[in-house]
Structures are given as C-alpha cells and as structure tokens.
C-alpha cells in the first residue's frame, strides 16, 4: 500500500444477505478497499465508481456504494478515514437534509410572494380566459343551467302577454344602456316562485321570481334589481366566476392538496371575489339606470325592504332578528353585508337624486304585477 | 452457507441506541424548510413538482428512521411517481372519464337503462381500481426501501387483492359498518402477508375478535353522540328550524346557495301574529318559537364525544396492526393510547390549518416521531440468514392512488 493510503474502520454489507460486518477499510489513491482478515484485499471499489448513499450527513460517518455492486453498502467510521475519502472522492459527500436558516427564509418569503401575485392577478387572468370562452359554448351551458333551475322551481314560466311585454320593453332599455350588443345572448324569464329573488345565469339568462315582483313597492324597485342582474351579464361575471372557481381549484389543489383545509381556503378566496362582483354590479346598476334615463335611487331602499321585511310606505315594521348575526356572517356570505351595500348604493344615488323617470307606466306596472296569472 | 464469511466473523452487534430498536432523529428545522421549498416549487410549476416534493419528504423521513441503529434508505424518484401518474391518467382515467360522457349521452338520447348501466360500470371500475392502487402503492414504497442494502418487496400486481378489498367494501357498506374489524383483519393479512424484507416474509396474525371490543365501545360513543344531537334538535322544535332554513329569502341571489340564512328570516312580530307583508292572505314564512340555543350547545358535547370515539377505535386499530405483525424473529409492539393519539392528531390539525397546509410534511414528521416512540421491535433476528430480495421491481409507481386521489403521503 502506498503512503497516501488511509486506513480506518467501517461496516460492510455485501448486498447478498442482511448481515453486516465490522471491517477495516483503506482509502487508496484510486480505490476504496475493504480488507478481510489478514489485511487481504477483499473488495476493491474504484473511487470513480463510488456513489453516495442517501443518508443525512454528519462528519464522523459516510456511507457509499459502488455501481458494480449497487446492493452493497459500506459505511466508513472515523474522522480520519472519512476525511480522506471525501477528499479523494468528493462525489460521495452527503447532502444536507433540507433548507435551514437564510435558505428557509428565502423559500418562505418566495412562496408568500408568489401566492400573493397569483391571487392578485387572478381577476385579470380569469377575465381574459372568460372572454376566450366561445359564446356558443356559453349559450349551451347556460341553457343547461336554466333547465336545472326549472327542475328546481317548477316548469311553469310566467308569460302573461301584457305584463311580459312591459317587462321586455324595460329590459330592452336597460340592456341598451348597459352596452349589450344585439349579438350578446340575453333572455329574461319570470318564474312563479314566492321567493324574493332574481339571478343571472350563464349565457345571458336572467331569472326574476314572482315573489320579488310582489314585494316591490313600485316599478323602480324592479328596475333597480334588473339593472343589477343585467350588469352581471354585461360584465360577464357569471362566466368569469366559473372560470375563476375552476382556476382556483386547479391552483390550490396543486399546492395544498384536496384536503379539508384546501377546500376551506378555496371557498374563502372564491367568496371574496364574489363579493367584489356584487359591489361592481351595484355600481354598474346605478350607471345603467341613469344612462337609460330612469330613477336610480331605489335599489338601496328596496334591498333594505327585502332584508328587513319592511315596506317603505309605512307598513308594519318587522325587523329581522338575524341582522346582528349577519354581521359576522359576512365573511362566509357571497354578498357583502347588506348594510354595507345599502350605504354604498345610497351614496351613489345621491348624484341622481331627483332625476330620471319612473320605469313603467301605471298600466304597465299593474300588468307586470299580474304576469304570473295566466 | 458453508463457506466462512469473507470478512471475518465480527458481525456488527445489534444496536439499540437508548434501548430502542426503532427510533427517529429527524430534525424539525430542515423539515420545515423543506416544506416551504416544496410548496413554493409546487406553486411555480402548477403542481408538477409535487412528485419530487413527495419524494424528497420521503427521503428525509426514511433516512432519519433507524432500525437497530442503522438508517433506512428511500430510493424512489420523482420521475417514477410522475410516470406512474401519467400512465394511469392516459390508460385508465381517460377511458373511464370517456365512459362517463358516454353514459350521459345515452341517458340524454333516450336510453336511460343502458346509460345507467354504463355509469354503474364506471363507478364499480373506479372503486375496484382504488383498492388495487392501495396494494400497488405499498408495493412501490416497499420496493424503494432498503436497509443495509437489502430491499423490501412485495409480489403480484394487486389485482386479486383489489377484488377482495372491493368485496369487503361492499359487504361492510351493506352491513352499515359492522364488519369493519373483520375487514381490517382480513385485508391486512392479505396485504402484509405478501410483504418481504429480502427473502424473509412479514406475517400478520391478528384476529378480528381482538378489535371488536374496542369497536363496540367506539360505536356506543358515536351512537350516544348522535342521540344527543338528534334529541336536542327534536326538543327545540326541529320542524320549525328546518322549515325556516328552507325559506331562502336573500335578495338578488346570483344562483349560488351559500346565503346567510340569518339575515333573511323575518321574525314574528311582538303580538305573535303571523306576518303577511304583501297582504295576499298567505303567511310569508312558517313561524314558530324563537330558535333556542340548546341544539347548538349539544354540538359542543356531541362533536368531541364523536371524535374521541373515533380516535379510541383508531388507537385500538394501530395497536392491533403492530402487535400482530412479525418479520421472521422480529415482533412488533405498539403502545398507542387514545389520549396521546388524540393530542397528536389535534395539534397536527392546528399546525396544518395555521399554515394553510404548507406544513403538512412537518405534521407527518411529528407522526413519525410519535410512532417511533410508541412502537418497538423485539427479538434478535439472524440477519445473515436473510437474503437479498429477488422479486421483480415495479418500474414506476403509485399512479392509481395519485390519479384517484387516495394517497396520503
């Protein structure tokens, strides 16, 4: 053996059995040698053929294998021989387990920055993606969703001629003011449900429920609601929301798995964007009403009516017990707290306080109120 | 073997550092760092990195686990997981998804019977394959684990096991869960009976009877919890609560159904007269006595009771699994109690929640520490008598559990 050989102790498994033997090892100029009894050279592994075995590093031990004997394992014990091997065959140096200290901070900060960027740019990305959805696809999808709504609320539609004509005229004015093109799909439906509600579906379907028509104090209340829903259609909120939910699902599943926490996180983020949409629709509604030359100050008060169960013509007051609870429920509701919306709408309406004409004539309003009596 | 060992007879004595044959020295800091790194890279690659992320978590955990003072190795790669998923996505998932579309088409074009049959076939196929996937995932992980250079392994493709497991799934479902201990005992025997270390076989000798005691205690706990909830809701006028919740009165819903019920319920006025705001003679909403807090208080009792029952059974199951597992002369022993298991699970949940699941790998580390603390290996095996594993090694892995989302690590 040459003078640049280091000898030390080690453990050896030959890979043929699970036995492990204490051996002497020699780190030579070109090979790592396992010595048997009497210093016989039992196993010779060229340094270049050594490969590290994935064990966490610590200074006094290193484990290696050889490409010619991939099942065998040799562990060197003792700083001298370990140091000699690492100097002669640096490729077997153990790798650290995971990032710590500054590295850890860098990864954590990087992760937070990227996630924030994604969430912030998501509206722009989804708006773009929603625009790329072919209108024909959206129409088919919208028809399917509307069919399901009919399944839930009953197959009847309210189509009493005069009432429906009045409605279509009003809707037409609002659609023009909203900038909807003749080619944009848009259909208005009235369904005979006593629920006080109206909503927009994909493909330009807007559904108004009879309960809402009955609860309204006058045609301007209804016009406000219609303007809000048409704003959703014009801004393509419904499609964008679907694309965004899908995108969020994809992004957050990739990073957080589909466990319970992922679901909750996804829901919270999705709901936050929903509330942004509602706010935008409220603002757009006022603009649309004003643009159509109609009264623009009834949406806020009507909202208040619907949620507090009180008619503004001085009827019996029924305050909702739930209003207080609704405060903390904001974060889980798709609509910003109603009080907040009413306040914002009130401010927006100030600019249009005494302008605009009533949405429908007395005859038209009477006809609309009986639209579900066929 | 007759030839004298070439390296002398100085076999390394079996180490029990600190008196323990099974232990872990995994450090928390680097694991937390690794969790963040995995998370960031997974986001940046829209999930593609997840295969490599899983792999480096496993390498970390395996290499910090010591049996008789010597470390385990994990030799799997991210590429193998990626290819496994790709293969299953193309060869299994895509055809099954297509079947779903076909069945929809059949239903809509007037062949509801045939459509339903195709759909049923799709569901059955998926359930069967998920069970096959469980077998194959264990087989992959075993084949990528080494100790002293000797591989673990498992033979077979899991097709028969999948059938058995699927059958048990049906049977247990039909009997409303009463057969769960039997299912556990039978399937564990089939699964681990095929596992090998080198050429030494694992054996599982657990009998369901052992587990039934704990099972019935847990069931009693669950039944009591459910009874508390049902009873208190019934006492508080359940019918009124349900009816009020059905009246979704929120304005200008955009089609979603997440409305806060609370801000849409008009309450009875002070005179107790049913409100009839629009004056059409029809009451607006079914009114009843105001909602008492009793039903919700009962949840405070019932939910922990239910969870404790589950944890109690889970702890019994873990003890059952380890205490009846053998590898040659090695016997496993687990000392897992419901209390400590609950504490582990609860803190893990808090960590995962607070970190938005970024630190889930760290919770796995905590679980590993817990298990290494509670599980022990008894016996003095003659390792020289265990030969290298010569079974065919799967080329890639875990496609099924990955695609059908049945994986946990």
Coordinates of C-alpha atoms in Angstrom, one line a residue, chain A residues 9-23 34-37 42-43 53-56 58 61 63 70-73 95 97-100 104 106-112 114-115 118 144 194-201 211-212 214-215 224-226 228-229 232 238 241 250-251 254-258 261-262 265 271 274 278 282 299 303 306-311 316-323 325-326 329 332-335 338 341, chain B residues 1 5-13 15 25 27 29-48 50 56 59-60 63-64 70-75 104 108 146-151 197 199 246-270 273-280 284 290 349 352-354 356-358 360 382-390 405:
Chain A
X9 CA -12.8 1.1 10.4
X10 CA -16.1 0.5 8.7
X11 CA -19.2 -1.6 8.5
X12 CA -19.9 -3.6 5.3
X13 CA -23.0 -5.3 3.9
X14 CA -22.4 -7.3 0.7
X15 CA -25.9 -6.9 -0.6
X16 CA -26.4 -10.7 -0.7
X17 CA -27.7 -11.0 2.8
X18 CA -28.7 -8.6 5.5
X19 CA -25.6 -9.3 7.5
X20 CA -23.3 -6.5 8.4
X21 CA -19.7 -7.0 9.4
X22 CA -17.1 -4.8 11.0
X23 CA -14.2 -4.4 8.7
X34 CA -12.4 -3.4 2.1
X35 CA -9.9 -5.6 4.0
X36 CA -10.6 -9.1 5.2
X37 CA -8.8 -11.0 7.9
X42 CA -11.5 -8.5 -0.4
X43 CA -13.4 -5.8 -2.2
X53 CA -26.0 6.5 -0.3
X54 CA -28.6 8.9 0.7
X55 CA -28.1 9.3 4.5
X56 CA -28.1 12.6 6.3
X58 CA -22.6 14.1 9.8
X61 CA -19.6 8.7 9.1
X63 CA -22.0 5.6 3.5
X70 CA -25.4 -1.5 -6.2
X71 CA -26.8 -3.6 -3.3
X72 CA -23.7 -3.4 -1.2
X73 CA -23.2 -0.8 1.5
X95 CA -26.2 16.3 1.1
X97 CA -31.4 17.3 4.7
X98 CA -33.4 20.4 4.0
X99 CA -33.0 24.1 3.8
X100 CA -32.4 26.0 7.1
X104 CA -35.5 28.6 4.7
X106 CA -35.8 32.8 1.3
X107 CA -38.1 29.9 0.4
X108 CA -40.8 31.0 2.7
X109 CA -40.8 34.6 1.5
X110 CA -40.7 33.4 -2.1
X111 CA -43.7 31.3 -1.5
X112 CA -45.7 34.0 0.0
X114 CA -45.8 34.1 -5.5
X115 CA -49.1 33.1 -3.9
X118 CA -51.3 34.7 -8.2
X144 CA -78.4 23.5 -19.3
X194 CA -92.9 33.1 -4.0
X195 CA -89.2 33.5 -3.1
X196 CA -88.0 37.1 -3.2
X197 CA -85.1 36.7 -5.6
X198 CA -83.6 37.3 -9.0
X199 CA -80.4 36.0 -10.5
X200 CA -78.2 35.8 -13.6
X201 CA -77.1 32.6 -15.2
X211 CA -92.1 37.0 -5.0
X212 CA -89.8 39.8 -5.9
X214 CA -94.9 41.3 -5.4
X215 CA -92.6 42.7 -2.7
X224 CA -83.0 48.5 -9.9
X225 CA -82.9 44.7 -9.5
X226 CA -83.0 44.2 -13.2
X228 CA -78.1 44.8 -11.2
X229 CA -78.6 41.5 -12.9
X232 CA -73.7 40.9 -14.1
X238 CA -71.1 34.6 -14.2
X241 CA -66.8 33.3 -11.7
X250 CA -56.6 23.9 -10.1
X251 CA -54.1 26.2 -8.5
X254 CA -51.9 21.7 -6.9
X255 CA -50.4 23.4 -3.9
X256 CA -52.4 22.3 -0.9
X257 CA -54.0 19.0 -2.0
X258 CA -57.6 18.4 -1.8
X261 CA -58.1 22.9 4.6
X262 CA -57.7 23.3 0.9
X265 CA -59.2 28.2 1.7
X271 CA -66.3 34.2 -1.8
X274 CA -67.9 37.0 -5.4
X278 CA -71.6 42.1 -6.3
X282 CA -74.3 47.5 -7.7
X299 CA -82.1 49.8 -5.4
X303 CA -82.6 45.9 -0.7
X306 CA -86.3 42.8 1.2
X307 CA -84.0 42.0 4.0
X308 CA -85.8 43.8 6.8
X309 CA -89.2 42.8 5.8
X310 CA -90.5 46.4 5.9
X311 CA -92.4 48.3 3.3
X316 CA -95.9 47.4 9.8
X317 CA -92.2 47.2 10.7
X318 CA -90.7 43.7 11.1
X319 CA -87.1 44.0 12.0
X320 CA -85.1 40.9 11.1
X321 CA -83.6 39.3 14.2
X322 CA -80.8 38.0 12.1
X323 CA -79.3 41.4 11.2
X325 CA -75.8 37.8 13.3
X326 CA -75.4 38.8 9.7
X329 CA -71.6 36.0 8.7
X332 CA -69.0 33.5 4.6
X333 CA -71.7 35.1 2.6
X334 CA -71.5 35.7 -1.1
X335 CA -72.9 39.2 -0.6
X338 CA -76.4 44.2 3.2
X341 CA -74.3 47.6 0.1
Chain B
X1 CA -23.9 -21.1 3.8
X5 CA -17.6 -15.4 5.8
X6 CA -15.0 -13.5 3.8
X7 CA -14.9 -10.5 6.2
X8 CA -14.4 -12.3 9.4
X9 CA -17.0 -13.1 12.0
X10 CA -17.1 -9.7 13.6
X11 CA -20.8 -9.1 12.8
X12 CA -22.0 -5.7 13.9
X13 CA -23.8 -6.2 17.1
X15 CA -27.6 -1.7 18.3
X25 CA -33.6 11.5 14.8
X27 CA -34.8 17.4 12.9
X29 CA -36.0 22.9 11.3
X30 CA -34.8 21.3 8.0
X31 CA -38.2 19.7 7.6
X32 CA -40.0 23.0 7.9
X33 CA -37.6 24.5 5.4
X34 CA -38.2 21.6 3.1
X35 CA -42.0 22.1 3.4
X36 CA -41.7 25.7 2.3
X37 CA -39.4 24.8 -0.5
X38 CA -41.8 22.1 -1.8
X39 CA -44.7 24.4 -1.5
X40 CA -43.1 27.2 -3.5
X41 CA -41.8 25.0 -6.2
X42 CA -45.2 23.2 -6.5
X43 CA -47.0 26.5 -6.9
X44 CA -44.5 27.7 -9.5
X45 CA -44.9 24.5 -11.5
X46 CA -48.7 24.4 -11.1
X47 CA -48.4 21.1 -9.2
X48 CA -45.9 19.3 -11.4
X50 CA -45.5 17.6 -6.3
X56 CA -37.9 14.4 -1.0
X59 CA -36.2 10.5 1.6
X60 CA -36.0 12.9 4.5
X63 CA -33.2 8.4 6.1
X64 CA -33.9 9.7 9.6
X70 CA -28.9 1.8 11.2
X71 CA -30.8 4.0 8.8
X72 CA -33.5 3.2 6.2
X73 CA -33.0 4.3 2.6
X74 CA -35.6 5.5 0.2
X75 CA -34.5 5.0 -3.4
X104 CA -74.5 10.9 -20.0
X108 CA -80.0 12.1 -22.7
X146 CA -33.7 -0.6 1.8
X147 CA -32.0 -1.4 5.0
X148 CA -28.3 -2.5 5.0
X149 CA -28.7 -2.6 1.2
X150 CA -31.4 -5.2 1.3
X151 CA -34.6 -4.3 -0.4
X197 CA -37.7 -7.9 3.7
X199 CA -36.4 -13.1 1.3
X246 CA -85.7 26.3 3.7
X247 CA -87.0 29.8 3.2
X248 CA -84.1 31.3 1.5
X249 CA -85.1 34.9 1.2
X250 CA -81.9 36.7 0.4
X251 CA -82.1 39.4 -2.3
X252 CA -80.7 39.1 -5.8
X253 CA -79.0 35.8 -5.4
X254 CA -76.8 35.1 -8.3
X255 CA -77.7 31.4 -8.3
X256 CA -75.4 30.4 -5.5
X257 CA -76.8 28.8 -2.4
X258 CA -74.4 30.0 0.2
X259 CA -76.8 32.7 1.6
X260 CA -76.7 33.5 5.2
X261 CA -80.0 32.3 6.4
X262 CA -79.9 34.6 9.4
X263 CA -80.2 37.9 7.5
X264 CA -83.2 36.8 5.6
X265 CA -85.6 35.5 8.3
X266 CA -88.4 37.8 9.2
X267 CA -89.5 37.0 12.7
X268 CA -92.9 37.0 14.2
X269 CA -93.9 40.5 15.4
X270 CA -94.4 41.2 19.0
X273 CA -99.3 37.4 14.6
X274 CA -98.0 35.7 11.5
X275 CA -96.6 38.4 9.3
X276 CA -98.3 38.9 5.9
X277 CA -96.5 41.8 4.4
X278 CA -97.8 41.6 0.9
X279 CA -101.3 41.2 2.2
X280 CA -102.2 38.4 -0.1
X284 CA -94.9 34.8 4.5
X290 CA -87.7 31.6 18.6
X349 CA -54.7 19.7 12.6
X352 CA -51.9 22.3 9.1
X353 CA -54.7 24.8 9.5
X354 CA -52.5 27.6 10.7
X356 CA -52.8 26.6 5.2
X357 CA -51.4 23.0 4.8
X358 CA -48.0 24.2 3.8
X360 CA -48.3 19.1 6.3
X382 CA -30.2 -13.5 12.5
X383 CA -29.7 -11.1 9.7
X384 CA -27.1 -13.2 8.0
X385 CA -29.9 -15.7 7.2
X386 CA -31.9 -13.1 5.3
X387 CA -31.0 -13.0 1.7
X388 CA -31.5 -10.2 -0.8
X389 CA -34.9 -9.6 -2.3
X390 CA -35.0 -11.1 -5.8
X405 CA -56.6 10.8 -5.0

